[in-house]
Amino acid sequence: MTTVEPSTRKRVLKVIFVSLLLDLISFTFILPLFPKLLEFYRNSEVGPESQSTLLARIFGGLNAYKSAFAKPIDSRYDIVLLGGALGSLFSLLQAIASPVIGHLSDKYGRRRALLASMAGNILSVLLWVMAVDFRTFLASRIVGGLSEGNVQLATAIATDISDENSRGSTMALIGACFSIAFTFGPALGAYLSSIATVAANPFATAAGVSLTLIVVETVYLYFSLPETLPNKTGKTTAKTTMKPAAVTRTNSHFLLNLVHFSFLLFFSGMEFSLPFMTYDLFQYNSAQNGRLLGFVGLVASILQGGVTRRMPPLLTVRIGVSACLFAFVLLGRITTVGSLYLAATCLATTSATVVSGLNTLSSFEASSNERGGKLGILRSWGQLGRGLGPLLFTSVYWWAGREVAYGMGALGILGVAILAFAGLKSPPGSVKKVKSEKKEL
């Protein structure tokens, strides 16, 4: 294994943190805007005189899909369901692109792959700025889904510069970026959407600021990020160059991918259904749902900053899956706002632990010259679950009701918990990490 100087590791970690934070804040701008944004396109493109538009045909298919449900779905959910479908499309495109981006980073280097990914991101957000019609907006989402690689490449870079003792804490830093971004990004995006600058695209201000963040991030990466892939840095030994050190695997990649896919299949479905459930039970509006999600992000960021990074990765996965199971059971039975926030605390615990823990475990099972590809495949399976989960879960929700949907979700997460407790094992390096950190404190 290539040794990275502490000063270099610190500098690269700073670059990863700043760039990923800019990327995720830009990414989360659009999340609270989907209902109003799609409503804007519907009002201008769907009607008796515009049945030939792409959006009109999509709404026709959506109405046919709704008619299959046992109980009627209020028309106010049309926009939300379409937004969920677009989110699923983005995740499914990520499932296709992630392995390719990962393998390219193993072949050509992390820096080059990341800058190429950023070029695609710039094009995606530029299309959003110009999106005066739905077709252009859809093109923006497609380009973004196929090019977004910052998260998985940041993960690969983090493993390049970390040894076994520090890898878990480094992965937790990446997780903290998610929590911080999801705490502040949606609120900032909602505020920017209230500032009208272009009549033909009321969301141009939010899109323009998002584009600015992405461009700043790209310039920052170009001048600040060194190459970290060991066989591209010129610091590997001749022995390492000829034959990378063999990795003694504790967990199969098949099992890790299965756990990641299964977990996100159920977890993402529950995430997407949460606004529907809070409306049905408590008549929550967008602002109240925003506060609920902000609470989840805040608790998750506190846990990742102070707790998760000090724990072995397998333990974080097991704690997170257990918390998720408890949340599913609660959500199927809650009747008060207090119990809702108790379930939200469990969801925050899950958000702070499971995905970052699985990424860390996967990184232990791959050598340096294949790590980008393996992490890309892990992310691909996760994105496949995230793409299918909302559509499947909401279908059960409206066909059979809240109790049945969350009950089935609880059974699914119980299966994930069995895999996590009975199937996954702690790699030796991850156990040493905790001991080493205790000695340093």
CSV table of C-alpha atoms in Angstrom, one decimal:
chain,number,residue,atom,x,y,z
A,1,MET,CA,0.0,0.0,0.0
A,2,THR,CA,1.2,3.5,-0.9
A,3,THR,CA,1.9,5.7,2.1
A,4,VAL,CA,0.5,9.2,1.9
A,5,GLU,CA,2.2,12.0,3.7
A,6,PRO,CA,0.0,13.5,6.5
A,7,SER,CA,0.3,17.0,5.0
A,8,THR,CA,-0.9,15.7,1.6
A,9,ARG,CA,-3.7,13.7,3.1
A,10,LYS,CA,-4.9,16.8,5.0
A,11,ARG,CA,-4.8,19.0,1.9
A,12,VAL,CA,-6.6,16.5,-0.2
A,13,LEU,CA,-9.3,15.9,2.5
A,14,LYS,CA,-9.9,19.7,2.5
A,15,VAL,CA,-10.3,19.7,-1.2
A,16,ILE,CA,-12.7,16.8,-1.1
A,17,PHE,CA,-14.8,18.4,1.7
A,18,VAL,CA,-15.1,21.8,0.0
A,19,SER,CA,-15.8,20.4,-3.5
A,20,LEU,CA,-18.3,17.9,-2.3
A,21,LEU,CA,-20.1,20.4,-0.1
A,22,LEU,CA,-20.4,22.8,-3.1
A,23,ASP,CA,-21.6,19.9,-5.3
A,24,LEU,CA,-24.2,18.7,-2.9
A,25,ILE,CA,-25.6,22.1,-2.0
A,26,SER,CA,-26.0,22.8,-5.7
A,27,PHE,CA,-27.6,19.4,-6.2
A,28,THR,CA,-30.1,19.9,-3.3
A,29,PHE,CA,-31.3,23.3,-4.6
A,30,ILE,CA,-33.8,21.7,-6.9
A,31,LEU,CA,-35.3,19.2,-4.4
A,32,PRO,CA,-38.0,21.5,-2.8
A,33,LEU,CA,-38.6,23.2,-6.2
A,34,PHE,CA,-39.9,20.1,-8.0
A,35,PRO,CA,-43.6,20.7,-7.3
A,36,LYS,CA,-43.7,24.4,-8.3
A,37,LEU,CA,-41.3,23.8,-11.2
A,38,LEU,CA,-43.3,21.0,-12.7
A,39,GLU,CA,-46.5,22.9,-12.0
A,40,PHE,CA,-45.0,25.8,-14.1
A,41,TYR,CA,-44.4,23.5,-17.0
A,42,ARG,CA,-47.8,21.8,-16.7
A,43,ASN,CA,-49.6,25.1,-16.8
A,44,SER,CA,-47.8,26.2,-19.9
A,45,GLU,CA,-47.7,22.8,-21.8
A,46,VAL,CA,-50.7,20.7,-20.7
A,47,GLY,CA,-54.2,21.6,-21.8
A,48,PRO,CA,-56.8,21.0,-24.5
A,49,GLU,CA,-54.7,22.8,-27.1
A,50,SER,CA,-51.4,21.2,-26.3
A,51,GLN,CA,-52.0,17.5,-26.1
A,52,SER,CA,-49.1,16.8,-28.4
A,53,THR,CA,-46.4,18.1,-26.0
A,54,LEU,CA,-44.1,15.6,-24.3
A,55,LEU,CA,-45.4,16.7,-20.8
A,56,ALA,CA,-49.0,16.2,-21.9
A,57,ARG,CA,-48.3,12.7,-23.0
A,58,ILE,CA,-46.6,12.0,-19.7
A,59,PHE,CA,-49.5,13.2,-17.7
A,60,GLY,CA,-51.8,11.1,-19.8
A,61,GLY,CA,-49.7,8.0,-18.8
A,62,LEU,CA,-49.7,9.2,-15.2
A,63,ASN,CA,-53.5,9.4,-15.1
A,64,ALA,CA,-53.7,5.8,-16.5
A,65,TYR,CA,-51.3,4.6,-13.8
A,66,LYS,CA,-53.4,6.3,-11.1
A,67,SER,CA,-56.6,4.7,-12.3
A,68,ALA,CA,-55.1,1.3,-11.3
A,69,PHE,CA,-55.1,2.1,-7.6
A,70,ALA,CA,-57.8,0.8,-5.3
A,71,LYS,CA,-58.3,4.2,-3.7
A,72,PRO,CA,-58.3,7.4,-5.7
A,73,ILE,CA,-55.2,9.6,-5.6
A,74,ASP,CA,-55.9,13.3,-5.2
A,75,SER,CA,-54.9,15.4,-8.3
A,76,ARG,CA,-52.6,17.5,-6.0
A,77,TYR,CA,-50.2,14.5,-6.0
A,78,ASP,CA,-49.8,14.5,-9.8
A,79,ILE,CA,-46.9,16.8,-9.6
A,80,VAL,CA,-45.3,15.0,-6.7
A,81,LEU,CA,-45.6,11.6,-8.4
A,82,LEU,CA,-44.0,13.0,-11.6
A,83,GLY,CA,-41.2,14.5,-9.5
A,84,GLY,CA,-40.7,11.1,-7.9
A,85,ALA,CA,-40.6,9.5,-11.4
A,86,LEU,CA,-37.9,12.1,-12.5
A,87,GLY,CA,-36.0,11.3,-9.3
A,88,SER,CA,-36.2,7.6,-10.2
A,89,LEU,CA,-35.0,8.3,-13.7
A,90,PHE,CA,-32.0,10.1,-12.3
A,91,SER,CA,-31.1,7.2,-10.0
A,92,LEU,CA,-31.5,4.6,-12.7
A,93,LEU,CA,-29.2,6.6,-15.0
A,94,GLN,CA,-26.7,6.8,-12.1
A,95,ALA,CA,-26.9,3.0,-11.8
A,96,ILE,CA,-25.8,2.8,-15.5
A,97,ALA,CA,-23.1,5.5,-15.3
A,98,SER,CA,-21.5,4.8,-11.9
A,99,PRO,CA,-19.6,1.6,-12.8
A,100,VAL,CA,-18.3,3.2,-16.0
A,101,ILE,CA,-17.1,6.3,-14.2
A,102,GLY,CA,-15.5,4.1,-11.5
A,103,HIS,CA,-13.6,2.0,-14.1
A,104,LEU,CA,-12.5,5.0,-16.0
A,105,SER,CA,-11.1,6.5,-12.8
A,106,ASP,CA,-9.1,3.3,-12.2
A,107,LYS,CA,-7.7,3.5,-15.8
A,108,TYR,CA,-7.1,7.2,-16.3
A,109,GLY,CA,-6.9,8.5,-12.7
A,110,ARG,CA,-9.3,10.1,-10.3
A,111,ARG,CA,-8.5,13.7,-11.2
A,112,ARG,CA,-9.2,13.3,-14.9
A,113,ALA,CA,-12.4,11.3,-14.3
A,114,LEU,CA,-13.7,13.9,-11.8
A,115,LEU,CA,-13.0,16.8,-14.1
A,116,ALA,CA,-14.8,15.1,-17.0
A,117,SER,CA,-17.7,14.4,-14.7
A,118,MET,CA,-17.8,18.1,-13.7
A,119,ALA,CA,-17.9,19.1,-17.4
A,120,GLY,CA,-21.1,17.0,-17.7
A,121,ASN,CA,-22.5,18.6,-14.5
A,122,ILE,CA,-21.9,22.1,-15.9
A,123,LEU,CA,-23.8,21.2,-19.1
A,124,SER,CA,-26.6,19.7,-17.0
A,125,VAL,CA,-27.1,22.8,-14.9
A,126,LEU,CA,-26.7,25.1,-17.9
A,127,LEU,CA,-29.6,23.3,-19.5
A,128,TRP,CA,-31.6,23.9,-16.4
A,129,VAL,CA,-30.8,27.6,-16.6
A,130,MET,CA,-32.1,27.6,-20.2
A,131,ALA,CA,-35.1,25.3,-19.5
A,132,VAL,CA,-38.1,27.4,-20.7
A,133,ASP,CA,-39.8,24.2,-21.6
A,134,PHE,CA,-40.1,20.7,-20.1
A,135,ARG,CA,-38.1,19.0,-22.8
A,136,THR,CA,-35.0,21.0,-22.0
A,137,PHE,CA,-35.5,20.4,-18.3
A,138,LEU,CA,-35.8,16.7,-18.9
A,139,ALA,CA,-32.6,16.8,-21.0
A,140,SER,CA,-30.9,18.5,-18.0
A,141,ARG,CA,-31.9,15.7,-15.7
A,142,ILE,CA,-30.7,13.0,-18.2
A,143,VAL,CA,-27.3,14.7,-18.7
A,144,GLY,CA,-27.0,15.1,-14.9
A,145,GLY,CA,-27.8,11.5,-14.2
A,146,LEU,CA,-25.3,10.2,-16.7
A,147,SER,CA,-22.4,12.5,-15.6
A,148,GLU,CA,-22.7,13.0,-11.9
A,149,GLY,CA,-19.7,11.2,-10.4
A,150,ASN,CA,-18.5,13.5,-7.6
A,151,VAL,CA,-19.7,11.4,-4.7
A,152,GLN,CA,-18.3,8.1,-5.8
A,153,LEU,CA,-15.0,9.6,-7.0
A,154,ALA,CA,-14.7,11.5,-3.7
A,155,THR,CA,-15.1,8.2,-2.0
A,156,ALA,CA,-12.5,6.6,-4.1
A,157,ILE,CA,-10.1,9.5,-3.5
A,158,ALA,CA,-10.7,9.2,0.2
A,159,THR,CA,-9.7,5.6,0.2
A,160,ASP,CA,-6.6,6.3,-1.9
A,161,ILE,CA,-5.3,8.7,0.8
A,162,SER,CA,-6.4,6.8,3.9
A,163,ASP,CA,-4.9,3.8,5.6
A,164,GLU,CA,-7.0,1.1,7.3
A,165,ASN,CA,-6.8,3.1,10.6
A,166,SER,CA,-8.3,6.3,9.3
A,167,ARG,CA,-10.6,5.1,6.5
A,168,GLY,CA,-13.8,5.0,8.5
A,169,SER,CA,-13.4,8.5,9.8
A,170,THR,CA,-12.6,9.7,6.3
A,171,MET,CA,-15.8,8.1,5.0
A,172,ALA,CA,-17.8,9.7,7.8
A,173,LEU,CA,-16.5,13.1,6.6
A,174,ILE,CA,-18.1,12.5,3.2
A,175,GLY,CA,-21.3,11.5,5.0
A,176,ALA,CA,-21.2,14.7,6.9
A,177,CYS,CA,-21.1,16.7,3.7
A,178,PHE,CA,-24.4,15.1,2.7
A,179,SER,CA,-26.0,16.0,6.0
A,180,ILE,CA,-24.8,19.6,6.0
A,181,ALA,CA,-25.9,20.0,2.3
A,182,PHE,CA,-29.4,18.5,2.9
A,183,THR,CA,-29.8,20.7,6.0
A,184,PHE,CA,-29.2,24.0,4.2
A,185,GLY,CA,-29.3,23.4,0.5
A,186,PRO,CA,-33.1,22.9,0.0
A,187,ALA,CA,-33.9,26.0,2.1
A,188,LEU,CA,-31.5,28.1,0.1
A,189,GLY,CA,-32.9,26.8,-3.2
A,190,ALA,CA,-36.5,27.6,-2.0
A,191,TYR,CA,-35.4,31.1,-1.1
A,192,LEU,CA,-33.6,31.7,-4.5
A,193,SER,CA,-36.7,30.5,-6.4
A,194,SER,CA,-38.6,33.4,-4.9
A,195,ILE,CA,-36.3,35.9,-6.8
A,196,ALA,CA,-37.6,36.3,-10.3
A,197,THR,CA,-35.0,37.3,-12.9
A,198,VAL,CA,-36.2,35.6,-16.1
A,199,ALA,CA,-40.0,35.6,-16.9
A,200,ALA,CA,-39.7,32.6,-19.2
A,201,ASN,CA,-38.0,30.6,-16.5
A,202,PRO,CA,-39.0,31.6,-12.9
A,203,PHE,CA,-36.4,29.3,-11.5
A,204,ALA,CA,-33.5,30.8,-13.4
A,205,THR,CA,-32.1,32.5,-10.3
A,206,ALA,CA,-31.8,29.2,-8.4
A,207,ALA,CA,-30.4,27.5,-11.5
A,208,GLY,CA,-27.9,30.3,-12.1
A,209,VAL,CA,-26.5,30.2,-8.5
A,210,SER,CA,-26.4,26.4,-8.8
A,211,LEU,CA,-24.4,26.8,-12.0
A,212,THR,CA,-22.0,29.3,-10.3
A,213,LEU,CA,-21.3,26.8,-7.5
A,214,ILE,CA,-20.6,24.0,-10.0
A,215,VAL,CA,-18.2,26.2,-12.0
A,216,VAL,CA,-16.4,27.4,-8.9
A,217,GLU,CA,-16.1,23.8,-7.8
A,218,THR,CA,-14.6,22.7,-11.1
A,219,VAL,CA,-12.1,25.5,-11.1
A,220,TYR,CA,-11.2,24.7,-7.5
A,221,LEU,CA,-10.7,21.1,-8.3
A,222,TYR,CA,-8.6,21.9,-11.4
A,223,PHE,CA,-6.1,24.0,-9.5
A,224,SER,CA,-6.2,22.2,-6.1
A,225,LEU,CA,-6.8,18.5,-6.5
A,226,PRO,CA,-3.7,16.3,-7.2
A,227,GLU,CA,-3.9,12.8,-8.6
A,228,THR,CA,-4.3,10.2,-5.8
A,229,LEU,CA,-4.6,6.9,-7.7
A,230,PRO,CA,-1.4,5.1,-6.6
A,231,ASN,CA,-0.3,3.9,-10.0
A,232,LYS,CA,-0.7,7.4,-11.4
A,233,THR,CA,1.1,9.4,-8.7
A,234,GLY,CA,4.6,8.0,-9.4
A,235,LYS,CA,5.1,7.1,-5.8
A,236,THR,CA,4.4,3.4,-5.9
A,237,THR,CA,7.3,1.0,-5.6
A,238,ALA,CA,8.4,-1.2,-8.5
A,239,LYS,CA,6.9,-4.2,-6.7
A,240,THR,CA,3.6,-2.5,-6.3
A,241,THR,CA,3.6,-1.4,-9.9
A,242,MET,CA,4.3,-4.9,-11.2
A,243,LYS,CA,1.8,-6.6,-9.0
A,244,PRO,CA,-0.7,-4.9,-6.7
A,245,ALA,CA,-0.9,-6.3,-3.3
A,246,ALA,CA,-3.5,-9.1,-3.0
A,247,VAL,CA,-6.5,-8.3,-0.8
A,248,THR,CA,-7.7,-10.9,1.6
A,249,ARG,CA,-11.5,-10.5,1.4
A,250,THR,CA,-13.7,-10.7,4.4
A,251,ASN,CA,-17.0,-9.9,2.7
A,252,SER,CA,-17.9,-10.7,-0.9
A,253,HIS,CA,-18.7,-7.8,-3.1
A,254,PHE,CA,-21.9,-9.6,-4.1
A,255,LEU,CA,-23.1,-9.6,-0.5
A,256,LEU,CA,-22.2,-5.9,0.0
A,257,ASN,CA,-24.0,-5.0,-3.3
A,258,LEU,CA,-27.0,-7.0,-2.2
A,259,VAL,CA,-27.2,-5.3,1.2
A,260,HIS,CA,-26.8,-1.9,-0.4
A,261,PHE,CA,-29.5,-2.5,-3.1
A,262,SER,CA,-32.0,-4.1,-0.6
A,263,PHE,CA,-31.5,-1.4,2.0
A,264,LEU,CA,-32.0,1.5,-0.4
A,265,LEU,CA,-34.9,-0.2,-2.2
A,266,PHE,CA,-37.0,0.0,1.0
A,267,PHE,CA,-35.4,3.1,2.6
A,268,SER,CA,-35.8,5.3,-0.4
A,269,GLY,CA,-39.4,4.2,-0.9
A,270,MET,CA,-40.1,5.2,2.7
A,271,GLU,CA,-38.3,8.5,2.3
A,272,PHE,CA,-40.4,9.4,-0.8
A,273,SER,CA,-43.7,8.4,0.9
A,274,LEU,CA,-43.0,10.5,4.0
A,275,PRO,CA,-44.5,13.8,2.7
A,276,PHE,CA,-47.7,11.9,1.6
A,277,MET,CA,-48.0,10.3,5.0
A,278,THR,CA,-47.5,13.5,7.0
A,279,TYR,CA,-50.1,15.2,4.8
A,280,ASP,CA,-52.6,12.4,5.3
A,281,LEU,CA,-52.1,12.2,9.0
A,282,PHE,CA,-51.2,15.7,10.1
A,283,GLN,CA,-52.1,17.9,7.1
A,284,TYR,CA,-48.5,19.0,6.9
A,285,ASN,CA,-47.7,21.7,4.3
A,286,SER,CA,-44.3,22.2,2.5
A,287,ALA,CA,-42.8,24.3,5.2
A,288,GLN,CA,-43.6,21.8,7.9
A,289,ASN,CA,-42.2,19.0,5.8
A,290,GLY,CA,-39.1,21.1,5.2
A,291,ARG,CA,-38.6,21.6,9.0
A,292,LEU,CA,-39.0,17.8,9.5
A,293,LEU,CA,-36.3,17.0,6.8
A,294,GLY,CA,-34.1,19.8,8.2
A,295,PHE,CA,-34.4,18.1,11.6
A,296,VAL,CA,-33.3,14.8,10.1
A,297,GLY,CA,-30.3,16.5,8.3
A,298,LEU,CA,-29.2,18.3,11.5
A,299,VAL,CA,-29.3,15.2,13.7
A,300,ALA,CA,-27.5,13.1,11.0
A,301,SER,CA,-24.7,15.7,10.7
A,302,ILE,CA,-24.2,15.8,14.4
A,303,LEU,CA,-24.0,12.0,14.6
A,304,GLN,CA,-21.6,11.8,11.6
A,305,GLY,CA,-19.3,14.6,13.0
A,306,GLY,CA,-19.1,13.2,16.6
A,307,VAL,CA,-20.1,9.5,16.7
A,308,THR,CA,-20.1,7.7,13.3
A,309,ARG,CA,-16.5,8.5,12.4
A,310,ARG,CA,-15.2,6.9,15.6
A,311,MET,CA,-17.1,3.6,15.1
A,312,PRO,CA,-16.1,0.5,13.2
A,313,PRO,CA,-18.0,0.4,9.8
A,314,LEU,CA,-19.8,-2.8,10.4
A,315,LEU,CA,-21.1,-1.6,13.7
A,316,THR,CA,-22.4,1.6,12.1
A,317,VAL,CA,-24.2,-0.5,9.4
A,318,ARG,CA,-25.9,-2.7,12.0
A,319,ILE,CA,-26.9,0.3,14.2
A,320,GLY,CA,-28.3,2.1,11.2
A,321,VAL,CA,-30.3,-0.9,9.8
A,322,SER,CA,-31.7,-1.5,13.3
A,323,ALA,CA,-32.8,2.1,13.6
A,324,CYS,CA,-34.4,1.9,10.2
A,325,LEU,CA,-36.4,-1.2,11.2
A,326,PHE,CA,-37.6,0.6,14.3
A,327,ALA,CA,-38.6,3.7,12.2
A,328,PHE,CA,-40.6,1.5,9.8
A,329,VAL,CA,-42.5,-0.1,12.7
A,330,LEU,CA,-43.2,3.4,14.2
A,331,LEU,CA,-44.3,4.9,10.9
A,332,GLY,CA,-46.9,2.2,10.4
A,333,ARG,CA,-48.5,3.0,13.8
A,334,ILE,CA,-47.9,6.7,14.7
A,335,THR,CA,-50.7,9.0,15.6
A,336,THR,CA,-48.9,12.0,17.1
A,337,VAL,CA,-46.3,14.5,16.0
A,338,GLY,CA,-44.0,13.5,18.9
A,339,SER,CA,-43.9,9.9,17.6
A,340,LEU,CA,-43.3,11.2,14.1
A,341,TYR,CA,-40.2,13.1,15.3
A,342,LEU,CA,-39.1,10.0,17.2
A,343,ALA,CA,-39.2,8.1,13.9
A,344,ALA,CA,-37.4,11.0,12.2
A,345,THR,CA,-34.6,10.6,14.8
A,346,CYS,CA,-34.3,6.9,13.8
A,347,LEU,CA,-34.2,7.9,10.2
A,348,ALA,CA,-31.4,10.5,10.9
A,349,THR,CA,-29.4,7.7,12.6
A,350,THR,CA,-29.9,5.5,9.5
A,351,SER,CA,-28.8,8.3,7.2
A,352,ALA,CA,-25.7,8.9,9.3
A,353,THR,CA,-24.5,5.3,9.3
A,354,VAL,CA,-25.5,2.7,6.7
A,355,VAL,CA,-24.3,4.0,3.3
A,356,SER,CA,-21.0,5.4,4.6
A,357,GLY,CA,-20.4,2.2,6.5
A,358,LEU,CA,-21.1,0.0,3.4
A,359,ASN,CA,-18.7,2.2,1.4
A,360,THR,CA,-16.0,1.8,4.0
A,361,LEU,CA,-16.5,-2.0,4.1
A,362,SER,CA,-16.4,-2.2,0.3
A,363,SER,CA,-13.1,-0.2,0.2
A,364,PHE,CA,-11.5,-2.8,2.4
A,365,GLU,CA,-12.3,-5.5,-0.1
A,366,ALA,CA,-10.6,-3.9,-3.1
A,367,SER,CA,-7.0,-3.2,-4.0
A,368,SER,CA,-6.0,0.3,-5.1
A,369,ASN,CA,-6.1,-0.5,-8.8
A,370,GLU,CA,-9.7,-1.7,-8.7
A,371,ARG,CA,-11.2,0.4,-6.0
A,372,GLY,CA,-12.9,3.0,-8.2
A,373,GLY,CA,-14.7,0.3,-10.2
A,374,LYS,CA,-15.8,-1.7,-7.1
A,375,LEU,CA,-17.1,1.4,-5.4
A,376,GLY,CA,-18.8,2.4,-8.6
A,377,ILE,CA,-20.6,-0.9,-8.8
A,378,LEU,CA,-21.6,-0.7,-5.2
A,379,ARG,CA,-23.1,2.8,-5.9
A,380,SER,CA,-24.8,1.4,-9.1
A,381,TRP,CA,-26.7,-1.2,-7.1
A,382,GLY,CA,-27.6,1.4,-4.5
A,383,GLN,CA,-28.9,3.8,-7.2
A,384,LEU,CA,-30.9,0.9,-8.8
A,385,GLY,CA,-32.6,0.4,-5.4
A,386,ARG,CA,-33.1,4.1,-5.0
A,387,GLY,CA,-34.7,4.3,-8.5
A,388,LEU,CA,-37.1,1.4,-8.0
A,389,GLY,CA,-38.0,2.0,-4.3
A,390,PRO,CA,-40.3,5.1,-4.6
A,391,LEU,CA,-42.4,3.7,-7.4
A,392,LEU,CA,-42.8,0.3,-5.7
A,393,PHE,CA,-43.4,1.6,-2.2
A,394,THR,CA,-46.0,4.3,-3.2
A,395,SER,CA,-47.8,1.7,-5.3
A,396,VAL,CA,-48.3,-0.5,-2.2
A,397,TYR,CA,-49.1,2.6,-0.1
A,398,TRP,CA,-52.1,3.5,-2.3
A,399,TRP,CA,-53.2,0.0,-3.1
A,400,ALA,CA,-53.2,-1.4,0.4
A,401,GLY,CA,-52.8,1.6,2.8
A,402,ARG,CA,-50.1,2.9,5.2
A,403,GLU,CA,-50.0,0.1,7.6
A,404,VAL,CA,-49.5,-2.6,5.0
A,405,ALA,CA,-46.9,-0.5,3.1
A,406,TYR,CA,-44.8,0.2,6.2
A,407,GLY,CA,-45.3,-3.4,7.5
A,408,MET,CA,-43.9,-4.8,4.2
A,409,GLY,CA,-41.1,-2.3,4.4
A,410,ALA,CA,-40.3,-3.5,7.9
A,411,LEU,CA,-40.2,-7.1,6.8
A,412,GLY,CA,-37.8,-6.0,4.0
A,413,ILE,CA,-35.5,-4.2,6.3
A,414,LEU,CA,-35.6,-7.2,8.7
A,415,GLY,CA,-34.2,-9.2,5.9
A,416,VAL,CA,-31.4,-6.6,5.4
A,417,ALA,CA,-30.8,-6.7,9.1
A,418,ILE,CA,-30.3,-10.5,9.0
A,419,LEU,CA,-27.8,-10.1,6.2
A,420,ALA,CA,-26.0,-7.4,8.2
A,421,PHE,CA,-25.8,-9.3,11.4
A,422,ALA,CA,-25.4,-12.9,10.1
A,423,GLY,CA,-23.6,-12.3,6.8
A,424,LEU,CA,-21.3,-9.3,7.0
A,425,LYS,CA,-18.1,-9.5,9.0
A,426,SER,CA,-15.6,-6.9,10.2
A,427,PRO,CA,-12.4,-6.6,8.1
A,428,PRO,CA,-9.3,-6.8,10.4
A,429,GLY,CA,-8.2,-3.3,9.5
A,430,SER,CA,-11.5,-1.7,10.6
A,431,VAL,CA,-11.1,-3.2,14.1
A,432,LYS,CA,-7.6,-1.8,14.4
A,433,LYS,CA,-8.9,1.6,13.4
A,434,VAL,CA,-10.8,2.0,16.6
A,435,LYS,CA,-7.9,1.0,18.8
A,436,SER,CA,-5.5,3.3,17.0
A,437,GLU,CA,-7.8,6.3,17.4
A,438,LYS,CA,-8.3,5.6,21.1
A,439,LYS,CA,-4.5,5.7,21.6
A,440,GLU,CA,-4.3,9.0,19.7
A,441,LEU,CA,-7.0,10.7,21.8
